[in-house]
């Protein structure tokens, strides 16, 4: 495997991790206790999995729901990994979406944490 492919793979993995961590920050900030965080986290993960195409092909969704798939980490991550597996290197949009989701989620989580702590 060429070095460029390994770098692209590692970059996508880091971007997905950043986006997922950002979402986790929001969930942790919003939850009042660990049990509530586990319940909400499970629901959000399941919803993202369904909408993002982890369980079924998103082509079967009605046209009304298809735009919602692009709001999930699963969609952008799966699409980036799929493109890399097919030797396509045009993953810039995927990386920008994942990084954007991560930054926005971390920012929202930070604001919520600060409000809860009255900082």
Short mmCIF file of N, CA and C in Angstrom, two decimals:
data_model
loop_
_atom_site.label_atom_id
_atom_site.label_comp_id
_atom_site.label_asym_id
_atom_site.label_seq_id
_atom_site.Cartn_x
_atom_site.Cartn_y
_atom_site.Cartn_z
N UNK A 1 0.85 -1.17 0.00
CA UNK A 1 0.00 0.00 0.00
C UNK A 1 0.89 1.24 0.00
N UNK A 2 0.64 2.17 -0.89
CA UNK A 2 1.47 3.39 -0.96
C UNK A 2 1.33 4.24 0.29
N UNK A 3 2.36 5.01 0.55
CA UNK A 3 2.38 5.87 1.73
C UNK A 3 1.24 6.88 1.69
N UNK A 4 0.93 7.42 0.53
CA UNK A 4 -0.15 8.41 0.41
C UNK A 4 -1.49 7.81 0.83
N UNK A 5 -1.73 6.56 0.49
CA UNK A 5 -2.98 5.91 0.88
C UNK A 5 -3.05 5.72 2.39
N UNK A 6 -1.92 5.38 3.00
CA UNK A 6 -1.90 5.22 4.46
C UNK A 6 -2.13 6.55 5.16
N UNK A 7 -1.54 7.61 4.62
CA UNK A 7 -1.75 8.94 5.19
C UNK A 7 -3.21 9.35 5.06
N UNK A 8 -3.82 9.10 3.91
CA UNK A 8 -5.22 9.43 3.71
C UNK A 8 -6.11 8.63 4.66
N UNK A 9 -5.80 7.37 4.82
CA UNK A 9 -6.57 6.51 5.73
C UNK A 9 -6.46 7.01 7.16
N UNK A 10 -5.27 7.36 7.59
CA UNK A 10 -5.06 7.87 8.95
C UNK A 10 -5.76 9.22 9.14
N UNK A 11 -5.75 10.05 8.10
CA UNK A 11 -6.40 11.35 8.17
C UNK A 11 -7.91 11.20 8.32
N UNK A 12 -8.50 10.30 7.56
CA UNK A 12 -9.95 10.06 7.68
C UNK A 12 -10.28 9.50 9.06
N UNK A 13 -9.47 8.58 9.55
CA UNK A 13 -9.71 8.00 10.87
C UNK A 13 -9.65 9.09 11.95
N UNK A 14 -8.70 9.99 11.85
CA UNK A 14 -8.59 11.09 12.81
C UNK A 14 -9.78 12.04 12.70
N UNK A 15 -10.21 12.34 11.49
CA UNK A 15 -11.34 13.24 11.29
C UNK A 15 -12.64 12.63 11.85
N UNK A 16 -12.84 11.34 11.62
CA UNK A 16 -14.02 10.66 12.17
C UNK A 16 -13.95 10.67 13.69
N UNK A 17 -12.77 10.42 14.24
CA UNK A 17 -12.61 10.44 15.70
C UNK A 17 -12.89 11.81 16.28
N UNK A 18 -12.43 12.86 15.61
CA UNK A 18 -12.69 14.22 16.06
C UNK A 18 -14.19 14.51 16.06
N UNK A 19 -14.86 14.14 14.98
CA UNK A 19 -16.30 14.40 14.89
C UNK A 19 -17.06 13.62 15.96
N UNK A 20 -16.70 12.37 16.18
CA UNK A 20 -17.37 11.55 17.19
C UNK A 20 -17.09 12.08 18.59
N UNK A 21 -15.87 12.54 18.83
CA UNK A 21 -15.54 13.11 20.14
C UNK A 21 -16.30 14.41 20.38
N UNK A 22 -16.44 15.20 19.34
CA UNK A 22 -17.22 16.43 19.47
C UNK A 22 -18.66 16.14 19.82
N UNK A 23 -19.23 15.16 19.16
CA UNK A 23 -20.61 14.77 19.48
C UNK A 23 -20.69 14.24 20.91
N UNK A 24 -19.70 13.47 21.32
CA UNK A 24 -19.66 12.98 22.70
C UNK A 24 -19.57 14.12 23.70
N UNK A 25 -18.88 15.19 23.35
CA UNK A 25 -18.78 16.35 24.22
C UNK A 25 -20.14 16.99 24.44
N UNK A 26 -20.91 17.10 23.37
CA UNK A 26 -22.26 17.65 23.51
C UNK A 26 -23.11 16.76 24.40
N UNK A 27 -23.05 15.46 24.17
CA UNK A 27 -23.86 14.53 24.96
C UNK A 27 -23.45 14.56 26.42
N UNK A 28 -22.16 14.60 26.69
CA UNK A 28 -21.69 14.64 28.08
C UNK A 28 -22.09 15.95 28.76
N UNK A 29 -22.06 17.03 28.01
CA UNK A 29 -22.42 18.32 28.59
C UNK A 29 -23.92 18.42 28.85
N UNK A 30 -24.71 17.79 28.02
CA UNK A 30 -26.16 17.89 28.16
C UNK A 30 -26.73 16.93 29.20
N UNK A 31 -26.03 15.82 29.44
CA UNK A 31 -26.55 14.81 30.37
C UNK A 31 -26.37 15.27 31.82
N UNK A 32 -27.36 14.97 32.64
CA UNK A 32 -27.30 15.36 34.04
C UNK A 32 -26.58 14.32 34.89
N UNK A 33 -26.55 13.07 34.42
CA UNK A 33 -25.83 12.02 35.15
C UNK A 33 -25.37 10.97 34.14
N UNK A 34 -24.48 10.07 34.54
CA UNK A 34 -23.94 9.08 33.59
C UNK A 34 -25.00 8.18 32.96
N UNK A 35 -26.02 7.82 33.73
CA UNK A 35 -27.07 6.96 33.18
C UNK A 35 -27.83 7.66 32.05
N UNK A 36 -28.12 8.92 32.26
CA UNK A 36 -28.80 9.69 31.22
C UNK A 36 -27.90 9.84 30.00
N UNK A 37 -26.62 10.03 30.22
CA UNK A 37 -25.69 10.14 29.11
C UNK A 37 -25.62 8.85 28.30
N UNK A 38 -25.62 7.71 29.00
CA UNK A 38 -25.60 6.42 28.30
C UNK A 38 -26.86 6.22 27.47
N UNK A 39 -28.00 6.58 28.04
CA UNK A 39 -29.26 6.40 27.31
C UNK A 39 -29.33 7.30 26.08
N UNK A 40 -29.02 8.57 26.28
CA UNK A 40 -29.06 9.52 25.16
C UNK A 40 -28.01 9.15 24.12
N UNK A 41 -26.82 8.79 24.56
CA UNK A 41 -25.75 8.41 23.64
C UNK A 41 -26.13 7.22 22.78
N UNK A 42 -26.77 6.23 23.39
CA UNK A 42 -27.21 5.07 22.63
C UNK A 42 -28.25 5.41 21.58
N UNK A 43 -29.19 6.26 21.96
CA UNK A 43 -30.23 6.68 21.02
C UNK A 43 -29.63 7.46 19.86
N UNK A 44 -28.74 8.39 20.17
CA UNK A 44 -28.11 9.21 19.13
C UNK A 44 -27.25 8.34 18.21
N UNK A 45 -26.49 7.41 18.79
CA UNK A 45 -25.65 6.53 17.98
C UNK A 45 -26.50 5.65 17.06
N UNK A 46 -27.59 5.12 17.57
CA UNK A 46 -28.47 4.30 16.76
C UNK A 46 -29.11 5.12 15.63
N UNK A 47 -29.57 6.32 15.97
CA UNK A 47 -30.18 7.19 14.95
C UNK A 47 -29.17 7.55 13.87
N UNK A 48 -27.95 7.89 14.28
CA UNK A 48 -26.92 8.22 13.29
C UNK A 48 -26.57 7.01 12.43
N UNK A 49 -26.55 5.84 13.04
CA UNK A 49 -26.26 4.63 12.29
C UNK A 49 -27.32 4.35 11.24
N UNK A 50 -28.58 4.51 11.62
CA UNK A 50 -29.68 4.27 10.67
C UNK A 50 -29.65 5.32 9.56
N UNK A 51 -29.59 6.60 9.95
CA UNK A 51 -29.61 7.66 8.94
C UNK A 51 -28.34 7.71 8.10
N UNK A 52 -27.21 7.32 8.68
CA UNK A 52 -25.94 7.40 7.98
C UNK A 52 -25.64 6.23 7.07
N UNK A 53 -26.48 5.22 7.07
CA UNK A 53 -26.29 4.11 6.15
C UNK A 53 -25.50 2.95 6.72
N UNK A 54 -25.39 2.86 8.05
CA UNK A 54 -24.65 1.75 8.65
C UNK A 54 -25.45 0.45 8.61
N UNK A 55 -26.77 0.53 8.58
CA UNK A 55 -27.60 -0.66 8.62
C UNK A 55 -28.24 -0.99 7.27
N UNK A 56 -28.61 0.04 6.55
CA UNK A 56 -29.23 -0.14 5.24
C UNK A 56 -28.63 0.86 4.26
N UNK A 57 -28.75 0.57 2.99
CA UNK A 57 -28.30 1.49 1.95
C UNK A 57 -29.20 2.72 1.98
N UNK A 58 -28.60 3.90 2.01
CA UNK A 58 -29.41 5.12 2.10
C UNK A 58 -30.22 5.37 0.83
N UNK A 59 -29.98 4.62 -0.21
CA UNK A 59 -30.75 4.75 -1.44
C UNK A 59 -32.20 4.32 -1.28
N UNK A 60 -32.51 3.56 -0.24
CA UNK A 60 -33.88 3.10 -0.02
C UNK A 60 -34.71 4.13 0.73
N UNK A 61 -34.09 5.18 1.24
CA UNK A 61 -34.83 6.20 1.99
C UNK A 61 -35.66 7.07 1.05
N UNK A 62 -36.79 7.59 1.52
CA UNK A 62 -37.55 8.55 0.71
C UNK A 62 -36.72 9.82 0.48
N UNK A 63 -37.03 10.52 -0.57
CA UNK A 63 -36.27 11.73 -0.93
C UNK A 63 -36.30 12.78 0.17
N UNK A 64 -37.34 12.78 0.99
CA UNK A 64 -37.46 13.76 2.07
C UNK A 64 -36.39 13.53 3.13
N UNK A 65 -36.02 12.29 3.37
CA UNK A 65 -35.08 11.95 4.44
C UNK A 65 -33.63 11.98 3.97
N UNK A 66 -33.39 11.83 2.69
CA UNK A 66 -32.01 11.76 2.19
C UNK A 66 -31.12 12.95 2.58
N UNK A 67 -31.63 14.18 2.60
CA UNK A 67 -30.75 15.28 3.05
C UNK A 67 -30.30 15.14 4.51
N UNK A 68 -31.09 14.48 5.34
CA UNK A 68 -30.72 14.29 6.74
C UNK A 68 -29.52 13.37 6.89
N UNK A 69 -29.31 12.49 5.91
CA UNK A 69 -28.18 11.57 6.01
C UNK A 69 -26.86 12.31 6.02
N UNK A 70 -26.82 13.46 5.38
CA UNK A 70 -25.58 14.23 5.30
C UNK A 70 -25.25 14.97 6.59
N UNK A 71 -26.13 14.88 7.56
CA UNK A 71 -25.86 15.49 8.86
C UNK A 71 -25.20 14.51 9.83
N UNK A 72 -24.97 13.29 9.37
CA UNK A 72 -24.41 12.27 10.27
C UNK A 72 -22.93 12.04 10.02
N UNK A 73 -22.26 11.67 11.09
CA UNK A 73 -20.84 11.33 11.01
C UNK A 73 -20.68 10.05 10.19
N UNK A 74 -21.61 9.13 10.37
CA UNK A 74 -21.54 7.84 9.68
C UNK A 74 -21.51 8.01 8.16
N UNK A 75 -22.34 8.90 7.64
CA UNK A 75 -22.41 9.10 6.19
C UNK A 75 -21.04 9.54 5.65
N UNK A 76 -20.49 10.59 6.25
CA UNK A 76 -19.24 11.15 5.73
C UNK A 76 -18.06 10.21 5.94
N UNK A 77 -18.03 9.55 7.09
CA UNK A 77 -16.95 8.62 7.36
C UNK A 77 -17.00 7.39 6.45
N UNK A 78 -18.19 6.81 6.33
CA UNK A 78 -18.35 5.63 5.48
C UNK A 78 -18.05 5.97 4.03
N UNK A 79 -18.52 7.12 3.57
CA UNK A 79 -18.26 7.52 2.19
C UNK A 79 -16.77 7.71 1.95
N UNK A 80 -16.07 8.33 2.91
CA UNK A 80 -14.62 8.54 2.75
C UNK A 80 -13.88 7.21 2.71
N UNK A 81 -14.20 6.31 3.63
CA UNK A 81 -13.52 5.01 3.65
C UNK A 81 -13.84 4.21 2.39
N UNK A 82 -15.07 4.31 1.91
CA UNK A 82 -15.46 3.61 0.68
C UNK A 82 -14.66 4.14 -0.51
N UNK A 83 -14.55 5.45 -0.60
CA UNK A 83 -13.78 6.06 -1.70
C UNK A 83 -12.32 5.61 -1.65
N UNK A 84 -11.74 5.60 -0.46
CA UNK A 84 -10.34 5.18 -0.34
C UNK A 84 -10.18 3.71 -0.73
N UNK A 85 -11.15 2.89 -0.38
CA UNK A 85 -11.06 1.46 -0.73
C UNK A 85 -11.16 1.24 -2.24
N UNK A 86 -11.73 2.21 -2.95
CA UNK A 86 -11.86 2.13 -4.40
C UNK A 86 -10.77 2.92 -5.11
N UNK A 87 -9.70 3.26 -4.39
CA UNK A 87 -8.57 4.03 -4.91
C UNK A 87 -8.96 5.41 -5.43
N UNK A 88 -9.99 6.00 -4.85
CA UNK A 88 -10.36 7.37 -5.17
C UNK A 88 -9.78 8.27 -4.10
N UNK A 89 -9.19 9.34 -4.50
CA UNK A 89 -8.54 10.23 -3.53
C UNK A 89 -9.31 11.53 -3.32
N UNK A 90 -10.48 11.65 -3.88
CA UNK A 90 -11.26 12.88 -3.74
C UNK A 90 -12.12 12.83 -2.47
N UNK A 91 -11.45 12.95 -1.32
CA UNK A 91 -12.13 12.88 -0.04
C UNK A 91 -12.11 14.22 0.69
N UNK A 92 -11.77 15.27 -0.01
CA UNK A 92 -11.69 16.60 0.61
C UNK A 92 -12.99 17.05 1.22
N UNK A 93 -14.10 16.85 0.51
CA UNK A 93 -15.40 17.25 1.03
C UNK A 93 -15.74 16.46 2.29
N UNK A 94 -15.41 15.18 2.28
CA UNK A 94 -15.67 14.34 3.44
C UNK A 94 -14.88 14.84 4.65
N UNK A 95 -13.60 15.15 4.43
CA UNK A 95 -12.77 15.63 5.52
C UNK A 95 -13.27 16.97 6.04
N UNK A 96 -13.65 17.87 5.15
CA UNK A 96 -14.18 19.16 5.59
C UNK A 96 -15.47 18.99 6.40
N UNK A 97 -16.34 18.10 5.94
CA UNK A 97 -17.59 17.87 6.66
C UNK A 97 -17.32 17.29 8.05
N UNK A 98 -16.43 16.31 8.12
CA UNK A 98 -16.12 15.69 9.41
C UNK A 98 -15.44 16.68 10.35
N UNK A 99 -14.51 17.45 9.83
CA UNK A 99 -13.84 18.46 10.66
C UNK A 99 -14.82 19.54 11.09
N UNK A 100 -15.71 19.94 10.19
CA UNK A 100 -16.73 20.93 10.54
C UNK A 100 -17.66 20.42 11.63
N UNK A 101 -18.11 19.18 11.50
CA UNK A 101 -18.96 18.59 12.53
C UNK A 101 -18.22 18.56 13.86
N UNK A 102 -16.96 18.16 13.83
CA UNK A 102 -16.17 18.09 15.06
C UNK A 102 -16.00 19.44 15.73
N UNK A 103 -15.65 20.44 14.95
CA UNK A 103 -15.44 21.78 15.51
C UNK A 103 -16.74 22.36 16.05
N UNK A 104 -17.81 22.23 15.29
CA UNK A 104 -19.10 22.76 15.73
C UNK A 104 -19.57 22.05 17.00
N UNK A 105 -19.45 20.73 17.02
CA UNK A 105 -19.89 19.97 18.20
C UNK A 105 -19.05 20.30 19.42
N UNK A 106 -17.73 20.40 19.26
CA UNK A 106 -16.88 20.77 20.40
C UNK A 106 -17.24 22.16 20.90
N UNK A 107 -17.50 23.09 19.98
CA UNK A 107 -17.86 24.45 20.38
C UNK A 107 -19.17 24.48 21.15
N UNK A 108 -20.17 23.77 20.65
CA UNK A 108 -21.46 23.71 21.35
C UNK A 108 -21.28 23.04 22.71
N UNK A 109 -20.53 21.95 22.76
CA UNK A 109 -20.28 21.27 24.03
C UNK A 109 -19.59 22.17 25.03
N UNK A 110 -18.62 22.97 24.57
CA UNK A 110 -17.91 23.89 25.44
C UNK A 110 -18.86 24.94 26.02
N UNK A 111 -19.72 25.48 25.18
CA UNK A 111 -20.68 26.48 25.64
C UNK A 111 -21.63 25.88 26.67
N UNK A 112 -22.11 24.68 26.40
CA UNK A 112 -23.04 24.03 27.34
C UNK A 112 -22.34 23.72 28.65
N UNK A 113 -21.10 23.20 28.59
CA UNK A 113 -20.35 22.93 29.81
C UNK A 113 -20.16 24.22 30.62
N UNK A 114 -19.77 25.30 29.96
CA UNK A 114 -19.55 26.56 30.66
C UNK A 114 -20.83 27.09 31.29
N UNK A 115 -21.95 26.94 30.64
CA UNK A 115 -23.22 27.39 31.23
C UNK A 115 -23.61 26.54 32.43
N UNK A 116 -23.36 25.24 32.34
CA UNK A 116 -23.71 24.36 33.47
C UNK A 116 -22.81 24.63 34.67
N UNK A 117 -21.57 25.02 34.43
CA UNK A 117 -20.63 25.29 35.51
C UNK A 117 -20.65 26.75 35.94
N UNK A 118 -21.42 27.57 35.24
CA UNK A 118 -21.51 29.01 35.50
C UNK A 118 -20.15 29.69 35.45
N UNK A 119 -19.37 29.34 34.43
CA UNK A 119 -18.04 29.94 34.27
C UNK A 119 -18.15 31.18 33.43
#
